[in-house]
């Protein structure tokens, strides 16, 4: 798991909880220096030779290791070197485990399977970490539940490095010209130690074939290029270096539960606007039995749920309040058979209107997700009350570049969600031409009665559009107008 701090390993132990006939052991380890992905991830696979690592450099940065003539820099190269030592190893992204399917079944036939997650590091670099960190730990826990149900009995969770969270007005260290410092480390020709920096020869750190030295801040300062960043790593602090090694061994396989629930969201679109300060929204939902059987309070445990955007690009959802359900670090613990109200915020780099999805956060319970009919505004950072979004200061890593991306939906796909073909026709006209007058509306629908029906339904329909709409009255009658692309 990229950038999983030791405390996150402790939280993962809490998620897993006591397990019958199982051994759960969490141990701290020190990440290699510098505490960056290119070092930590490539050191997790067998790249050492006689107990020493032979670093590879991209200009003045360590970007991998030489494993006996084979260069290991990328996930694909890590898999090759692992296959050479183990015969054959499975390799999956965390999303592939959660999605299930034939590839998961095929890879689980191997004696060793590596499951890779980069979302903690990615969320930290993009400024959404405090919202996304708990969510990613729950996704890891859900993957463990699925693999446990599939018969896997031995798990090892570990990381490449941790991280620091800082303020942009914290201390900054200037660096010499001609060097290429990262946030918390820089490679120099020789070690230089002073009140601000600690210099260590790479040979003293267990590296062979290199006479350079690693410079790191003694405290929590960063080098100048990272002065605007709030999420950093690469240095020697406990937060960056102490990583978890969590071992979970089950003596026997176990199956999942057969409980089947579904999430129902209110069809009332009147709650899709903002409520109160900070651009927040409200949503009423309930968890019910999918088989429509009566729920008994004594035999139904609460269901764990999470909220996310169902469409749009780069939207972060944060639940900030619950009525009728419990909220634990973004996890919604909802009773079965009773409605509850969520208050939440959405943010993205560009303002957009999206639907939201409430879905099960545990593999132990089968929960059909609920997707809202209404669209809610995801506010950009410039909007008052929206969270700041901090752009990544570095180019994407090999892991981030290899992550699968989804093709954006077509601009007209939202029209397919409208059940009534007459309403679809009118909304398509507004989307294309910007407005429709009352006279045009009657012509489109065929008579005045249908135009009046559209007028009564307009408030509900405009909440389902990916742009903002208004109705105004002019001497010739009503005009329904598109007022924003967001």
PDB file of C-alpha atoms in Angstrom, residues 134-334:
ATOM      1  CA  UNK A 134     -10.203   6.596   5.862  1.00  0.00           C
ATOM      2  CA  UNK A 135     -12.087   5.621   2.710  1.00  0.00           C
ATOM      3  CA  UNK A 136      -9.064   3.833   1.231  1.00  0.00           C
ATOM      4  CA  UNK A 137      -8.470   1.926   4.468  1.00  0.00           C
ATOM      5  CA  UNK A 138     -12.067   0.717   4.314  1.00  0.00           C
ATOM      6  CA  UNK A 139     -11.537  -0.354   0.689  1.00  0.00           C
ATOM      7  CA  UNK A 140      -8.478  -2.345   1.787  1.00  0.00           C
ATOM      8  CA  UNK A 141     -10.545  -3.901   4.571  1.00  0.00           C
ATOM      9  CA  UNK A 142     -13.304  -4.762   2.101  1.00  0.00           C
ATOM     10  CA  UNK A 143     -10.762  -6.433  -0.190  1.00  0.00           C
ATOM     11  CA  UNK A 144      -9.535  -8.497   2.766  1.00  0.00           C
ATOM     12  CA  UNK A 145     -13.129  -9.569   3.471  1.00  0.00           C
ATOM     13  CA  UNK A 146     -13.632 -10.629  -0.140  1.00  0.00           C
ATOM     14  CA  UNK A 147     -10.378 -12.576  -0.258  1.00  0.00           C
ATOM     15  CA  UNK A 148     -11.142 -14.156   3.118  1.00  0.00           C
ATOM     16  CA  UNK A 149     -14.528 -15.290   1.795  1.00  0.00           C
ATOM     17  CA  UNK A 150     -12.777 -16.658  -1.317  1.00  0.00           C
ATOM     18  CA  UNK A 151     -10.660 -18.946   0.856  1.00  0.00           C
ATOM     19  CA  UNK A 152      -7.404 -16.971   1.248  1.00  0.00           C
ATOM     20  CA  UNK A 153      -5.970 -17.659   4.696  1.00  0.00           C
ATOM     21  CA  UNK A 154      -2.653 -15.760   4.906  1.00  0.00           C
ATOM     22  CA  UNK A 155      -2.303 -11.985   4.439  1.00  0.00           C
ATOM     23  CA  UNK A 156       0.587  -9.537   4.814  1.00  0.00           C
ATOM     24  CA  UNK A 157      -0.188  -5.802   4.631  1.00  0.00           C
ATOM     25  CA  UNK A 158       2.766  -3.446   4.315  1.00  0.00           C
ATOM     26  CA  UNK A 159       3.892  -0.158   2.787  1.00  0.00           C
ATOM     27  CA  UNK A 160       6.802   1.615   1.126  1.00  0.00           C
ATOM     28  CA  UNK A 161       6.869   4.772   3.275  1.00  0.00           C
ATOM     29  CA  UNK A 162       4.716   7.094   5.362  1.00  0.00           C
ATOM     30  CA  UNK A 163       4.211  10.848   5.037  1.00  0.00           C
ATOM     31  CA  UNK A 164       4.107  14.213   6.778  1.00  0.00           C
ATOM     32  CA  UNK A 165       1.214  16.669   6.716  1.00  0.00           C
ATOM     33  CA  UNK A 166       2.437  20.262   6.949  1.00  0.00           C
ATOM     34  CA  UNK A 167       1.362  23.870   6.570  1.00  0.00           C
ATOM     35  CA  UNK A 168       2.606  25.903   3.634  1.00  0.00           C
ATOM     36  CA  UNK A 169       4.149  28.478   5.992  1.00  0.00           C
ATOM     37  CA  UNK A 170       6.418  25.901   7.682  1.00  0.00           C
ATOM     38  CA  UNK A 171      10.220  26.094   7.362  1.00  0.00           C
ATOM     39  CA  UNK A 172      11.831  25.868   3.918  1.00  0.00           C
ATOM     40  CA  UNK A 173      15.477  25.009   3.137  1.00  0.00           C
ATOM     41  CA  UNK A 174      17.219  26.484   0.105  1.00  0.00           C
ATOM     42  CA  UNK A 175      19.298  24.079  -1.972  1.00  0.00           C
ATOM     43  CA  UNK A 176      22.383  24.529  -4.084  1.00  0.00           C
ATOM     44  CA  UNK A 177      22.230  25.208  -7.808  1.00  0.00           C
ATOM     45  CA  UNK A 178      22.549  22.215 -10.089  1.00  0.00           C
ATOM     46  CA  UNK A 179      20.814  19.840  -7.690  1.00  0.00           C
ATOM     47  CA  UNK A 180      17.358  18.290  -8.055  1.00  0.00           C
ATOM     48  CA  UNK A 181      15.828  18.067  -4.585  1.00  0.00           C
ATOM     49  CA  UNK A 182      12.615  16.278  -3.794  1.00  0.00           C
ATOM     50  CA  UNK A 183      10.362  17.430  -0.982  1.00  0.00           C
ATOM     51  CA  UNK A 184      12.433  16.008   1.872  1.00  0.00           C
ATOM     52  CA  UNK A 185      15.661  14.684   0.355  1.00  0.00           C
ATOM     53  CA  UNK A 186      18.348  15.500  -2.184  1.00  0.00           C
ATOM     54  CA  UNK A 187      21.398  13.602  -3.465  1.00  0.00           C
ATOM     55  CA  UNK A 188      24.734  15.470  -3.130  1.00  0.00           C
ATOM     56  CA  UNK A 189      28.240  14.439  -4.251  1.00  0.00           C
ATOM     57  CA  UNK A 190      29.259  14.189  -0.592  1.00  0.00           C
ATOM     58  CA  UNK A 191      27.664  14.395   2.840  1.00  0.00           C
ATOM     59  CA  UNK A 192      27.154  17.867   4.326  1.00  0.00           C
ATOM     60  CA  UNK A 193      25.805  18.149   7.868  1.00  0.00           C
ATOM     61  CA  UNK A 194      24.847  21.350   9.648  1.00  0.00           C
ATOM     62  CA  UNK A 195      22.180  22.686  11.988  1.00  0.00           C
ATOM     63  CA  UNK A 196      19.474  22.360   9.322  1.00  0.00           C
ATOM     64  CA  UNK A 197      20.497  19.259   7.374  1.00  0.00           C
ATOM     65  CA  UNK A 198      21.725  15.742   7.997  1.00  0.00           C
ATOM     66  CA  UNK A 199      24.074  14.214   5.423  1.00  0.00           C
ATOM     67  CA  UNK A 200      24.529  10.441   5.107  1.00  0.00           C
ATOM     68  CA  UNK A 201      26.673   8.536   2.637  1.00  0.00           C
ATOM     69  CA  UNK A 202      24.627   6.107   0.551  1.00  0.00           C
ATOM     70  CA  UNK A 203      27.140   3.368   1.406  1.00  0.00           C
ATOM     71  CA  UNK A 204      26.375   3.926   5.102  1.00  0.00           C
ATOM     72  CA  UNK A 205      22.691   3.322   4.293  1.00  0.00           C
ATOM     73  CA  UNK A 206      23.402  -0.095   2.793  1.00  0.00           C
ATOM     74  CA  UNK A 207      23.727   0.973  -0.850  1.00  0.00           C
ATOM     75  CA  UNK A 208      26.525  -0.297  -3.093  1.00  0.00           C
ATOM     76  CA  UNK A 209      28.040   1.130  -6.261  1.00  0.00           C
ATOM     77  CA  UNK A 210      27.479   4.777  -5.430  1.00  0.00           C
ATOM     78  CA  UNK A 211      29.653   7.344  -3.659  1.00  0.00           C
ATOM     79  CA  UNK A 212      26.971  10.051  -3.387  1.00  0.00           C
ATOM     80  CA  UNK A 213      25.322  11.187  -0.168  1.00  0.00           C
ATOM     81  CA  UNK A 214      21.732  11.774   0.884  1.00  0.00           C
ATOM     82  CA  UNK A 215      20.820  15.143   2.401  1.00  0.00           C
ATOM     83  CA  UNK A 216      17.669  15.467   4.543  1.00  0.00           C
ATOM     84  CA  UNK A 217      16.252  18.166   6.825  1.00  0.00           C
ATOM     85  CA  UNK A 218      16.916  17.498  10.501  1.00  0.00           C
ATOM     86  CA  UNK A 219      13.453  18.708  11.457  1.00  0.00           C
ATOM     87  CA  UNK A 220      10.182  18.978   9.537  1.00  0.00           C
ATOM     88  CA  UNK A 221      11.291  21.554   6.966  1.00  0.00           C
ATOM     89  CA  UNK A 222      11.078  20.901   3.233  1.00  0.00           C
ATOM     90  CA  UNK A 223      13.346  21.857   0.375  1.00  0.00           C
ATOM     91  CA  UNK A 224      12.327  24.896  -1.640  1.00  0.00           C
ATOM     92  CA  UNK A 225      10.460  23.165  -4.541  1.00  0.00           C
ATOM     93  CA  UNK A 226       7.964  21.679  -2.034  1.00  0.00           C
ATOM     94  CA  UNK A 227       7.219  24.903  -0.172  1.00  0.00           C
ATOM     95  CA  UNK A 228       3.573  24.964  -1.338  1.00  0.00           C
ATOM     96  CA  UNK A 229       2.899  21.283  -0.670  1.00  0.00           C
ATOM     97  CA  UNK A 230       1.019  20.015   2.387  1.00  0.00           C
ATOM     98  CA  UNK A 231       1.692  16.276   1.869  1.00  0.00           C
ATOM     99  CA  UNK A 232       5.379  15.293   1.740  1.00  0.00           C
ATOM    100  CA  UNK A 233       7.697  12.348   2.315  1.00  0.00           C
ATOM    101  CA  UNK A 234      11.287  11.343   1.649  1.00  0.00           C
ATOM    102  CA  UNK A 235      12.811  12.324   4.982  1.00  0.00           C
ATOM    103  CA  UNK A 236      13.857  10.632   8.212  1.00  0.00           C
ATOM    104  CA  UNK A 237      10.978  11.512  10.562  1.00  0.00           C
ATOM    105  CA  UNK A 238       9.067   8.655  12.272  1.00  0.00           C
ATOM    106  CA  UNK A 239       5.932   9.680  10.377  1.00  0.00           C
ATOM    107  CA  UNK A 240       7.737   9.083   7.073  1.00  0.00           C
ATOM    108  CA  UNK A 241       9.837   6.055   7.982  1.00  0.00           C
ATOM    109  CA  UNK A 242       7.849   3.867  10.380  1.00  0.00           C
ATOM    110  CA  UNK A 243       5.692   1.558   8.287  1.00  0.00           C
ATOM    111  CA  UNK A 244       3.373  -1.281   9.335  1.00  0.00           C
ATOM    112  CA  UNK A 245       3.832  -4.971   8.662  1.00  0.00           C
ATOM    113  CA  UNK A 246       0.465  -6.504   9.492  1.00  0.00           C
ATOM    114  CA  UNK A 247       0.222 -10.299   9.308  1.00  0.00           C
ATOM    115  CA  UNK A 248      -3.171 -12.013   9.450  1.00  0.00           C
ATOM    116  CA  UNK A 249      -3.252 -15.817   9.370  1.00  0.00           C
ATOM    117  CA  UNK A 250      -6.528 -17.754   9.508  1.00  0.00           C
ATOM    118  CA  UNK A 251      -6.498 -21.438  10.431  1.00  0.00           C
ATOM    119  CA  UNK A 252      -9.566 -22.180   8.337  1.00  0.00           C
ATOM    120  CA  UNK A 253     -11.510 -20.676   5.436  1.00  0.00           C
ATOM    121  CA  UNK A 254     -14.846 -18.995   5.990  1.00  0.00           C
ATOM    122  CA  UNK A 255     -17.803 -18.098   3.794  1.00  0.00           C
ATOM    123  CA  UNK A 256     -19.703 -14.808   3.580  1.00  0.00           C
ATOM    124  CA  UNK A 257     -23.171 -13.976   4.892  1.00  0.00           C
ATOM    125  CA  UNK A 258     -26.263 -14.402   2.717  1.00  0.00           C
ATOM    126  CA  UNK A 259     -28.033 -11.238   3.905  1.00  0.00           C
ATOM    127  CA  UNK A 260     -29.152  -9.141   0.929  1.00  0.00           C
ATOM    128  CA  UNK A 261     -30.140  -5.485   1.324  1.00  0.00           C
ATOM    129  CA  UNK A 262     -30.589  -2.530  -0.979  1.00  0.00           C
ATOM    130  CA  UNK A 263     -30.270   1.235  -0.585  1.00  0.00           C
ATOM    131  CA  UNK A 264     -33.294   3.353  -1.439  1.00  0.00           C
ATOM    132  CA  UNK A 265     -32.825   7.087  -2.005  1.00  0.00           C
ATOM    133  CA  UNK A 266     -35.617   9.609  -1.792  1.00  0.00           C
ATOM    134  CA  UNK A 267     -37.114  10.430  -5.196  1.00  0.00           C
ATOM    135  CA  UNK A 268     -37.882  13.941  -3.950  1.00  0.00           C
ATOM    136  CA  UNK A 269     -35.405  16.137  -5.835  1.00  0.00           C
ATOM    137  CA  UNK A 270     -36.159  19.222  -3.756  1.00  0.00           C
ATOM    138  CA  UNK A 271     -33.130  18.447  -1.536  1.00  0.00           C
ATOM    139  CA  UNK A 272     -30.638  18.714  -4.358  1.00  0.00           C
ATOM    140  CA  UNK A 273     -29.838  22.360  -3.731  1.00  0.00           C
ATOM    141  CA  UNK A 274     -27.379  23.706  -1.192  1.00  0.00           C
ATOM    142  CA  UNK A 275     -28.365  23.881   2.459  1.00  0.00           C
ATOM    143  CA  UNK A 276     -26.690  26.104   5.006  1.00  0.00           C
ATOM    144  CA  UNK A 277     -23.086  27.240   4.698  1.00  0.00           C
ATOM    145  CA  UNK A 278     -20.207  25.652   2.900  1.00  0.00           C
ATOM    146  CA  UNK A 279     -22.157  24.487  -0.148  1.00  0.00           C
ATOM    147  CA  UNK A 280     -23.578  21.423   1.606  1.00  0.00           C
ATOM    148  CA  UNK A 281     -26.376  19.169   0.341  1.00  0.00           C
ATOM    149  CA  UNK A 282     -28.915  16.846   1.953  1.00  0.00           C
ATOM    150  CA  UNK A 283     -30.101  13.395   0.954  1.00  0.00           C
ATOM    151  CA  UNK A 284     -32.686  11.088   2.548  1.00  0.00           C
ATOM    152  CA  UNK A 285     -32.032   7.351   2.268  1.00  0.00           C
ATOM    153  CA  UNK A 286     -32.965   4.013   3.798  1.00  0.00           C
ATOM    154  CA  UNK A 287     -31.581   0.475   3.771  1.00  0.00           C
ATOM    155  CA  UNK A 288     -34.260  -2.165   3.195  1.00  0.00           C
ATOM    156  CA  UNK A 289     -34.296  -5.914   2.627  1.00  0.00           C
ATOM    157  CA  UNK A 290     -33.769  -6.643  -1.060  1.00  0.00           C
ATOM    158  CA  UNK A 291     -36.196  -9.569  -0.879  1.00  0.00           C
ATOM    159  CA  UNK A 292     -38.903  -7.257   0.583  1.00  0.00           C
ATOM    160  CA  UNK A 293     -39.175  -9.358   3.746  1.00  0.00           C
ATOM    161  CA  UNK A 294     -40.132  -7.664   6.997  1.00  0.00           C
ATOM    162  CA  UNK A 295     -37.155  -6.446   9.010  1.00  0.00           C
ATOM    163  CA  UNK A 296     -36.906  -7.602  12.619  1.00  0.00           C
ATOM    164  CA  UNK A 297     -34.995  -5.271  14.920  1.00  0.00           C
ATOM    165  CA  UNK A 298     -33.394  -8.174  16.806  1.00  0.00           C
ATOM    166  CA  UNK A 299     -31.851 -10.004  13.857  1.00  0.00           C
ATOM    167  CA  UNK A 300     -30.559  -7.183  11.665  1.00  0.00           C
ATOM    168  CA  UNK A 301     -27.227  -5.468  12.352  1.00  0.00           C
ATOM    169  CA  UNK A 302     -26.540  -1.959  11.011  1.00  0.00           C
ATOM    170  CA  UNK A 303     -25.118  -1.706   7.497  1.00  0.00           C
ATOM    171  CA  UNK A 304     -21.870   0.117   6.684  1.00  0.00           C
ATOM    172  CA  UNK A 305     -22.213   2.523   3.747  1.00  0.00           C
ATOM    173  CA  UNK A 306     -20.155   5.134   1.906  1.00  0.00           C
ATOM    174  CA  UNK A 307     -21.060   8.010  -0.389  1.00  0.00           C
ATOM    175  CA  UNK A 308     -19.352   8.785  -3.698  1.00  0.00           C
ATOM    176  CA  UNK A 309     -20.042  10.572  -6.969  1.00  0.00           C
ATOM    177  CA  UNK A 310     -21.796   8.324  -9.493  1.00  0.00           C
ATOM    178  CA  UNK A 311     -20.522  10.320 -12.473  1.00  0.00           C
ATOM    179  CA  UNK A 312     -18.434  13.390 -13.269  1.00  0.00           C
ATOM    180  CA  UNK A 313     -14.652  13.660 -13.217  1.00  0.00           C
ATOM    181  CA  UNK A 314     -12.464  13.907 -10.103  1.00  0.00           C
ATOM    182  CA  UNK A 315     -15.310  14.563  -7.632  1.00  0.00           C
ATOM    183  CA  UNK A 316     -14.637  14.082  -3.905  1.00  0.00           C
ATOM    184  CA  UNK A 317     -17.634  13.427  -1.629  1.00  0.00           C
ATOM    185  CA  UNK A 318     -17.455  14.138   2.111  1.00  0.00           C
ATOM    186  CA  UNK A 319     -20.275  13.289   4.508  1.00  0.00           C
ATOM    187  CA  UNK A 320     -20.334  15.926   7.252  1.00  0.00           C
ATOM    188  CA  UNK A 321     -23.435  14.918   9.208  1.00  0.00           C
ATOM    189  CA  UNK A 322     -26.035  12.193   9.719  1.00  0.00           C
ATOM    190  CA  UNK A 323     -29.471  12.132  11.313  1.00  0.00           C
ATOM    191  CA  UNK A 324     -30.856   8.677  12.014  1.00  0.00           C
ATOM    192  CA  UNK A 325     -27.478   6.990  11.363  1.00  0.00           C
ATOM    193  CA  UNK A 326     -23.982   7.084  12.867  1.00  0.00           C
ATOM    194  CA  UNK A 327     -20.963   8.662  11.185  1.00  0.00           C
ATOM    195  CA  UNK A 328     -17.458   7.310  11.838  1.00  0.00           C
ATOM    196  CA  UNK A 329     -14.639   8.970   9.839  1.00  0.00           C
ATOM    197  CA  UNK A 330     -16.778   9.114   6.696  1.00  0.00           C
ATOM    198  CA  UNK A 331     -18.287   5.639   7.235  1.00  0.00           C
ATOM    199  CA  UNK A 332     -22.077   5.695   7.540  1.00  0.00           C
ATOM    200  CA  UNK A 333     -23.456   3.062   9.944  1.00  0.00           C
ATOM    201  CA  UNK A 334     -27.128   2.889   9.014  1.00  0.00           C
TER     202      UNK A 334
END
